[in-house]
XYZ file of N, CA and C in Angstrom:
579
model
N 27.103 31.275 10.122
C 26.018 30.892 10.998
C 24.670 31.032 10.292
N 24.525 32.114 9.503
C 23.234 32.287 8.848
C 23.038 31.257 7.734
N 24.143 30.758 7.112
C 24.004 29.710 6.105
C 23.516 28.411 6.743
N 23.997 28.127 7.933
C 23.535 26.949 8.660
C 22.050 27.082 8.976
N 21.622 28.258 9.373
C 20.217 28.510 9.693
C 19.351 28.351 8.438
N 19.825 28.872 7.307
C 19.072 28.759 6.055
C 18.996 27.297 5.611
N 20.104 26.572 5.719
C 20.100 25.152 5.361
C 19.173 24.344 6.265
N 19.129 24.685 7.540
C 18.230 23.989 8.465
C 16.774 24.233 8.087
N 16.435 25.461 7.715
C 15.058 25.771 7.316
C 14.696 25.033 6.024
N 15.605 25.028 5.051
C 15.352 24.321 3.790
C 15.193 22.824 4.045
N 16.018 22.257 4.905
C 15.923 20.838 5.237
C 14.581 20.524 5.896
N 14.131 21.361 6.812
C 12.832 21.149 7.453
C 11.697 21.252 6.446
N 11.784 22.206 5.522
C 10.744 22.319 4.498
C 10.701 21.080 3.611
N 11.874 20.559 3.259
C 11.909 19.346 2.445
C 11.310 18.153 3.184
N 11.523 18.097 4.485
C 10.952 16.997 5.265
C 9.439 17.101 5.374
N 8.915 18.319 5.422
C 7.482 18.494 5.624
C 6.675 18.490 4.327
N 7.343 18.566 3.173
C 6.616 18.516 1.908
C 6.079 17.105 1.670
N 4.860 17.003 1.156
C 4.314 15.665 0.896
C 4.826 15.080 -0.414
N 4.815 13.768 -0.469
C 5.133 13.023 -1.685
C 3.820 12.444 -2.197
N 3.563 12.614 -3.484
C 2.354 12.063 -4.088
C 2.702 10.757 -4.791
N 1.930 9.736 -4.510
C 2.060 8.459 -5.197
C 0.817 8.256 -6.053
N 1.025 7.967 -7.326
C -0.079 7.686 -8.243
C -0.044 6.198 -8.585
N -1.192 5.565 -8.429
C -1.313 4.143 -8.725
C -2.374 3.993 -9.809
N -2.006 3.363 -10.905
C -2.948 3.110 -11.993
C -2.932 1.620 -12.301
N -4.103 1.020 -12.259
C -4.260 -0.406 -12.542
C -5.301 -0.552 -13.639
N -4.944 -1.262 -14.685
C -5.890 -1.506 -15.775
C -5.904 -2.991 -16.092
N -7.101 -3.549 -16.097
C -7.298 -4.933 -16.519
C -8.308 -4.887 -17.658
N -7.834 -5.166 -18.857
C -8.699 -5.150 -20.032
C -8.454 -6.441 -20.800
N -9.520 -7.220 -20.953
C -9.476 -8.483 -21.687
C -8.328 -9.376 -21.221
N -8.268 -9.639 -19.941
C -7.282 -10.520 -19.306
C -5.845 -10.033 -19.428
N -5.638 -8.776 -19.719
C -4.299 -8.187 -19.737
C -4.242 -7.133 -18.642
N -3.248 -7.273 -17.781
C -3.144 -6.376 -16.640
C -1.910 -5.498 -16.782
N -2.083 -4.216 -16.477
C -0.943 -3.300 -16.458
C -1.034 -2.435 -15.206
N 0.098 -2.294 -14.540
C 0.187 -1.484 -13.326
C 1.225 -0.406 -13.567
N 0.887 0.810 -13.186
C 1.823 1.926 -13.316
C 1.873 2.651 -11.975
N 3.061 2.720 -11.404
C 3.273 3.429 -10.150
C 4.180 4.617 -10.429
N 3.785 5.782 -9.957
C 4.644 6.954 -10.122
C 4.568 7.796 -8.862
N 5.600 8.565 -8.633
C 5.628 9.443 -7.469
C 6.126 10.806 -7.909
N 5.743 11.827 -7.168
C 6.238 13.173 -7.463
C 6.554 13.868 -6.146
N 7.636 14.633 -6.182
C 8.119 15.333 -4.997
C 8.588 16.712 -5.427
N 8.526 17.657 -4.545
C 8.897 19.049 -4.824
C 8.063 19.615 -5.967
N 6.742 19.511 -5.833
C 5.786 20.067 -6.788
C 5.990 19.522 -8.198
N 6.380 18.271 -8.310
C 6.526 17.614 -9.598
C 7.901 17.695 -10.222
N 8.886 18.297 -9.543
C 10.234 18.362 -10.114
C 10.864 16.979 -10.211
N 10.685 16.176 -9.181
C 11.164 14.800 -9.188
C 9.952 13.895 -9.320
N 9.876 13.178 -10.423
C 8.726 12.289 -10.611
C 9.147 10.994 -11.307
N 9.781 10.092 -10.561
C 10.151 8.804 -11.167
C 8.931 7.903 -11.321
N 8.962 7.058 -12.348
C 7.890 6.097 -12.578
C 8.437 4.687 -12.407
N 7.590 3.820 -11.899
C 7.973 2.437 -11.652
C 7.034 1.556 -12.463
N 7.603 0.708 -13.287
C 6.810 -0.249 -14.045
C 7.158 -1.644 -13.549
N 6.269 -2.263 -12.776
C 6.568 -3.618 -12.294
C 6.654 -4.598 -13.464
N 7.489 -5.618 -13.276
C 7.664 -6.631 -14.320
C 6.391 -7.445 -14.475
N 6.164 -7.894 -15.677
C 5.068 -8.824 -15.906
C 5.586 -10.207 -15.569
N 5.201 -10.704 -14.430
C 5.710 -12.009 -13.997
C 4.737 -13.102 -14.421
N 5.292 -14.179 -14.932
C 4.470 -15.315 -15.312
C 4.198 -16.150 -14.069
N 3.028 -16.705 -14.035
C 2.678 -17.511 -12.872
C 3.479 -18.800 -12.872
N 3.982 -19.135 -11.695
C 4.764 -20.358 -11.544
C 3.870 -21.460 -10.987
N 4.229 -22.680 -11.315
C 3.498 -23.806 -10.755
C 3.850 -23.935 -9.285
N 2.830 -24.125 -8.484
C 3.059 -24.236 -7.045
C 3.236 -25.692 -6.657
N 4.148 -25.897 -5.741
C 4.367 -27.242 -5.225
C 4.123 -27.224 -3.724
N 4.307 -28.379 -3.094
C 4.073 -28.455 -1.654
C 5.107 -27.642 -0.888
N 6.334 -27.544 -1.404
C 7.349 -26.750 -0.710
C 7.011 -25.266 -0.768
N 6.349 -24.829 -1.847
C 5.970 -23.420 -1.918
C 4.860 -23.107 -0.915
N 4.032 -24.112 -0.577
C 3.007 -23.893 0.442
C 3.645 -23.641 1.801
N 4.712 -24.367 2.117
C 5.415 -24.131 3.379
C 6.048 -22.746 3.387
N 6.597 -22.349 2.249
C 7.173 -21.009 2.159
C 6.094 -19.946 2.316
N 4.923 -20.199 1.773
C 3.828 -19.239 1.895
C 3.399 -19.091 3.351
N 3.369 -20.191 4.088
C 3.009 -20.130 5.510
C 4.056 -19.348 6.283
N 5.329 -19.584 5.990
C 6.396 -18.827 6.658
C 6.301 -17.341 6.331
N 6.001 -17.032 5.075
C 5.894 -15.630 4.682
C 4.727 -14.935 5.369
N 3.599 -15.627 5.542
C 2.477 -14.995 6.225
C 2.797 -14.752 7.690
N 3.547 -15.649 8.305
C 3.953 -15.429 9.696
C 4.868 -14.219 9.780
N 5.772 -14.070 8.812
C 6.648 -12.899 8.801
C 5.859 -11.618 8.557
N 4.818 -11.706 7.721
C 4.033 -10.519 7.402
C 3.179 -10.060 8.576
N 2.879 -10.940 9.508
C 2.108 -10.536 10.677
C 2.859 -9.510 11.515
N 4.191 -9.503 11.406
C 4.985 -8.526 12.143
C 4.758 -7.113 11.621
N 4.324 -7.008 10.376
C 4.201 -5.702 9.744
C 2.815 -5.081 9.892
N 1.955 -5.652 10.712
C 0.620 -5.098 10.894
C 0.695 -3.725 11.556
N 1.547 -3.573 12.564
C 1.693 -2.272 13.211
C 2.231 -1.235 12.240
N 3.131 -1.643 11.376
C 3.675 -0.726 10.375
C 2.590 -0.304 9.380
N 1.738 -1.241 8.987
C 0.644 -0.913 8.071
C -0.344 0.051 8.726
N -0.615 -0.134 10.014
C -1.496 0.798 10.730
C -0.865 2.182 10.808
N 0.441 2.236 11.027
C 1.155 3.516 11.086
C 1.043 4.246 9.746
N 1.247 3.520 8.647
C 1.141 4.125 7.318
C -0.288 4.590 7.059
N -1.270 3.765 7.399
C -2.673 4.098 7.161
C -3.076 5.368 7.908
N -2.588 5.532 9.128
C -2.945 6.712 9.910
C -2.281 7.978 9.394
N -1.171 7.862 8.668
C -0.424 9.041 8.222
C -0.736 9.459 6.791
N -1.296 8.584 5.984
C -1.486 8.957 4.584
C -2.799 9.693 4.359
N -2.841 10.435 3.254
C -4.026 11.191 2.860
C -4.390 10.774 1.437
N -5.616 10.336 1.240
C -6.065 9.909 -0.083
C -6.659 11.122 -0.782
N -6.015 11.519 -1.871
C -6.460 12.702 -2.603
C -7.499 12.343 -3.662
N -7.308 11.214 -4.328
C -8.212 10.823 -5.415
C -8.356 9.310 -5.435
N -9.580 8.846 -5.560
C -9.862 7.419 -5.695
C -10.918 7.276 -6.775
N -10.522 6.725 -7.895
C -11.408 6.645 -9.043
C -11.320 5.248 -9.631
N -12.473 4.653 -9.897
C -12.487 3.296 -10.425
C -13.697 3.105 -11.331
N -13.476 2.456 -12.454
C -14.562 2.086 -13.362
C -14.445 0.586 -13.598
N -15.484 -0.134 -13.234
C -15.508 -1.589 -13.386
C -16.625 -1.945 -14.356
N -16.276 -2.636 -15.425
C -17.262 -3.130 -16.384
C -17.308 -4.640 -16.234
N -18.493 -5.146 -15.916
C -18.619 -6.577 -15.655
C -19.817 -7.127 -16.416
N -19.664 -8.335 -16.935
C -20.766 -8.932 -17.657
C -20.573 -10.422 -17.872
N -21.687 -11.109 -18.058
C -21.682 -12.529 -18.407
C -22.651 -12.718 -19.574
N -22.647 -13.908 -20.140
C -23.564 -14.170 -21.253
C -25.004 -14.307 -20.768
N -25.182 -14.661 -19.514
C -26.512 -14.806 -18.943
C -26.902 -13.505 -18.238
N -27.985 -12.846 -18.647
C -28.377 -11.582 -18.009
C -28.721 -11.727 -16.526
N -29.262 -12.887 -16.135
C -29.591 -13.107 -14.729
C -28.329 -13.073 -13.871
N -27.293 -13.790 -14.307
C -26.031 -13.804 -13.559
C -25.384 -12.423 -13.529
N -25.490 -11.695 -14.634
C -24.923 -10.347 -14.685
C -25.607 -9.440 -13.675
N -26.937 -9.533 -13.585
C -27.654 -8.662 -12.645
C -27.334 -9.026 -11.195
N -27.196 -10.311 -10.885
C -26.827 -10.723 -9.526
C -25.419 -10.238 -9.190
N -24.496 -10.387 -10.124
C -23.119 -9.925 -9.916
C -23.072 -8.414 -9.740
N -23.851 -7.714 -10.563
C -23.900 -6.250 -10.514
C -24.415 -5.770 -9.154
N -25.484 -6.376 -8.677
C -26.033 -6.010 -7.367
C -25.077 -6.334 -6.233
N -24.408 -7.480 -6.320
C -23.443 -7.853 -5.282
C -22.274 -6.878 -5.242
N -21.783 -6.484 -6.413
C -20.682 -5.517 -6.457
C -21.096 -4.160 -5.898
N -22.326 -3.728 -6.183
C -22.795 -2.462 -5.613
C -22.885 -2.550 -4.091
N -23.289 -3.699 -3.588
C -23.356 -3.881 -2.136
C -21.968 -3.803 -1.514
N -20.998 -4.506 -2.107
C -19.621 -4.471 -1.602
C -19.055 -3.063 -1.721
N -19.378 -2.388 -2.820
C -18.914 -1.010 -3.023
C -19.455 -0.092 -1.934
N -20.729 -0.216 -1.618
C -21.321 0.634 -0.586
C -20.698 0.414 0.779
N -20.470 -0.840 1.132
C -19.843 -1.149 2.420
C -18.411 -0.631 2.454
N -17.669 -0.856 1.371
C -16.275 -0.402 1.315
C -16.145 1.109 1.375
N -17.001 1.814 0.643
C -16.934 3.281 0.641
C -17.318 3.840 2.002
N -18.345 3.273 2.632
C -18.738 3.790 3.950
C -17.633 3.571 4.980
N -16.964 2.423 4.930
C -15.851 2.172 5.849
C -14.695 3.117 5.562
N -14.391 3.313 4.284
C -13.280 4.180 3.896
C -13.544 5.630 4.282
N -14.754 6.111 4.050
C -15.079 7.497 4.392
C -15.171 7.705 5.900
N -15.453 6.642 6.631
C -15.461 6.733 8.091
C -14.048 6.952 8.620
N -13.047 6.351 7.955
C -11.667 6.425 8.424
C -10.876 7.572 7.807
N -11.148 7.928 6.546
C -10.332 8.895 5.814
C -11.208 9.924 5.115
N -10.636 11.105 4.894
C -11.269 12.115 4.054
C -10.685 11.990 2.655
N -11.555 11.913 1.668
C -11.116 11.761 0.286
C -11.639 12.955 -0.501
N -10.743 13.627 -1.227
C -11.140 14.803 -1.989
C -12.004 14.439 -3.192
N -11.597 13.452 -3.966
C -12.340 13.048 -5.159
C -12.575 11.545 -5.108
N -13.831 11.163 -5.009
C -14.204 9.747 -4.935
C -15.202 9.459 -6.044
N -14.846 8.567 -6.940
C -15.722 8.224 -8.057
C -15.529 6.747 -8.378
N -16.499 5.942 -8.012
C -16.440 4.509 -8.292
C -17.707 4.139 -9.055
N -17.528 3.660 -10.267
C -18.653 3.286 -11.119
C -18.567 1.805 -11.457
N -19.731 1.176 -11.507
C -19.828 -0.221 -11.925
C -20.809 -0.258 -13.089
N -20.361 -0.772 -14.215
C -21.168 -0.774 -15.433
C -21.455 -2.220 -15.825
N -22.748 -2.597 -15.940
C -23.052 -3.961 -16.383
C -22.950 -4.073 -17.904
N -22.527 -5.229 -18.349
C -22.419 -5.500 -19.788
C -23.157 -6.813 -20.056
N -24.370 -6.700 -20.574
C -25.183 -7.883 -20.817
C -24.821 -8.490 -22.165
N -24.751 -9.797 -22.216
C -24.577 -10.472 -23.491
C -23.184 -11.000 -23.774
N -22.171 -10.627 -23.008
C -20.834 -11.187 -23.250
C -20.056 -11.241 -21.946
N -19.110 -12.168 -21.886
C -18.243 -12.294 -20.715
C -17.207 -11.184 -20.757
N -17.212 -10.355 -19.735
C -16.289 -9.226 -19.727
C -15.986 -8.819 -18.292
N -14.716 -8.500 -18.052
C -14.295 -7.908 -16.789
C -13.187 -6.911 -17.098
N -13.520 -5.643 -17.032
C -12.557 -4.568 -17.253
C -12.515 -3.707 -16.003
N -11.311 -3.426 -15.524
C -11.127 -2.590 -14.336
C -10.164 -1.472 -14.689
N -10.562 -0.257 -14.396
C -9.708 0.916 -14.585
C -9.666 1.640 -13.238
N -8.517 1.592 -12.570
C -8.384 2.094 -11.199
C -7.291 3.153 -11.148
N -7.613 4.311 -10.583
C -6.647 5.400 -10.391
C -6.725 5.854 -8.941
N -5.572 6.050 -8.330
C -5.525 6.481 -6.932
C -4.328 7.402 -6.743
N -4.525 8.495 -6.011
C -3.435 9.401 -5.664
C -3.379 9.475 -4.144
N -2.207 9.153 -3.588
C -1.996 9.126 -2.143
C -0.882 10.100 -1.801
N -1.077 10.864 -0.726
C -0.040 11.790 -0.258
C 0.441 11.353 1.116
N 1.755 11.455 1.321
C 2.342 11.190 2.631
C 3.589 12.052 2.756
N 3.835 12.562 3.954
C 4.976 13.456 4.154
C 6.276 12.663 4.218
N 7.358 13.335 3.841
C 8.682 12.707 3.802
C 9.126 12.244 5.191
N 8.739 12.979 6.225
C 9.107 12.606 7.597
C 8.563 11.221 7.932
N 7.322 10.963 7.531
C 6.715 9.672 7.826
C 7.380 8.554 7.027
N 7.811 8.855 5.812
C 8.504 7.841 5.014
C 9.830 7.476 5.667
N 10.530 8.470 6.197
C 11.789 8.193 6.900
C 11.518 7.349 8.143
N 10.450 7.676 8.880
C 10.088 6.872 10.056
C 9.733 5.436 9.661
N 9.058 5.275 8.534
C 8.700 3.935 8.063
C 9.958 3.134 7.751
N 10.938 3.762 7.091
C 12.188 3.066 6.788
C 12.925 2.680 8.062
N 12.922 3.554 9.051
C 13.582 3.228 10.323
C 12.896 2.037 10.983
N 11.555 2.035 10.977
C 10.830 0.911 11.569
C 11.079 -0.383 10.789
N 11.153 -0.285 9.460
C 11.454 -1.477 8.662
C 12.839 -2.017 8.973
N 13.805 -1.127 9.110
C 15.160 -1.570 9.436
C 15.215 -2.219 10.816
N 14.473 -1.662 11.771
C 14.445 -2.265 13.105
C 13.809 -3.648 13.072
N 12.719 -3.799 12.327
C 12.068 -5.109 12.277
C 12.910 -6.107 11.488
N 13.635 -5.645 10.484
C 14.498 -6.537 9.712
C 15.703 -6.969 10.536
N 16.231 -6.033 11.315
C 17.396 -6.316 12.154
C 17.039 -7.291 13.262
N 15.871 -7.153 13.812
C 15.436 -8.034 14.882
C 15.738 -7.452 16.238
N 15.461 -8.226 17.252
C 15.704 -7.753 18.609
C 14.479 -7.055 19.161
N 14.559 -6.741 20.428
C 13.480 -6.037 21.089
C 13.961 -4.665 21.492
N 13.049 -3.889 22.068
C 13.415 -2.521 22.428
C 14.450 -2.473 23.539
N 14.217 -3.192 24.626
C 15.091 -3.110 25.796
C 15.874 -4.406 25.972
N 16.712 -4.701 25.021
C 17.518 -5.912 25.104
C 18.780 -5.595 25.887
N 19.025 -6.385 26.922
C 20.207 -6.175 27.769
C 20.948 -7.488 27.930
N 22.185 -7.376 28.330
C 22.934 -8.584 28.644
C 22.434 -9.129 29.972
N 22.538 -10.425 30.176
C 22.092 -10.976 31.453
C 22.992 -10.487 32.590
N 22.436 -10.446 33.773
C 23.210 -10.004 34.937
C 24.266 -11.052 35.267
N 25.508 -10.684 35.062
C 26.625 -11.586 35.344
C 27.219 -11.234 36.699
N 27.714 -12.252 37.316
C 28.428 -12.016 38.570
C 29.856 -11.629 38.260
N 30.544 -11.163 39.256
C 31.936 -10.793 39.063
C 32.752 -12.018 38.697
N 32.436 -13.126 39.340
C 33.132 -14.366 39.063
C 32.286 -15.152 38.058
N 32.717 -15.228 36.803
C 31.894 -15.828 35.768
C 31.841 -17.343 35.839
N 32.733 -17.957 36.572
C 32.705 -19.407 36.673
C 31.694 -19.830 37.746
N 31.160 -18.871 38.421
C 30.174 -19.070 39.479
C 30.728 -19.883 40.645
N 32.017 -19.751 40.897
C 32.597 -20.377 42.082
C 32.478 -19.393 43.233
N 32.029 -19.878 44.337
C 31.911 -18.989 45.482
C 32.787 -19.422 46.594
């Protein structure tokens, strides 16, 4: 009996421990690299995910129809995205953007526009979430065409919420509604009275 009690406590602790997801995005000279990693149990389990470098495919009219169908399917996941957003905790958000054009006038306009978007985005983000480390820098580069982005983000979410997310995904994939019942049938199914 006490082993069952100990196993139950260990299981509850494992469910309540957070999982850290690290997202690193680098765009340097038109080369993009994404690195996703996660850690669980204080870093004991830390698998890394390297997405494939996919080449862009030529789009045709049939792919436009598929894109419309996919967006309709994605509208179902808005509630799931809100659920995830409400449960996650952003530990670190760090970004360095270097932007420049050959014309200094265009560079300054772009630089000011990016600072404006940055200010609006940060104020909205801080209104919704508490962030431990927030560092977003925009660096102008006068005299040459350049766009370099270095983005690092650490997100924490508890294992319980991940299990709930999987259950919700399975329900939405399976289909159906919450209270689906068979229609009220009469005793005589041929409806002869």
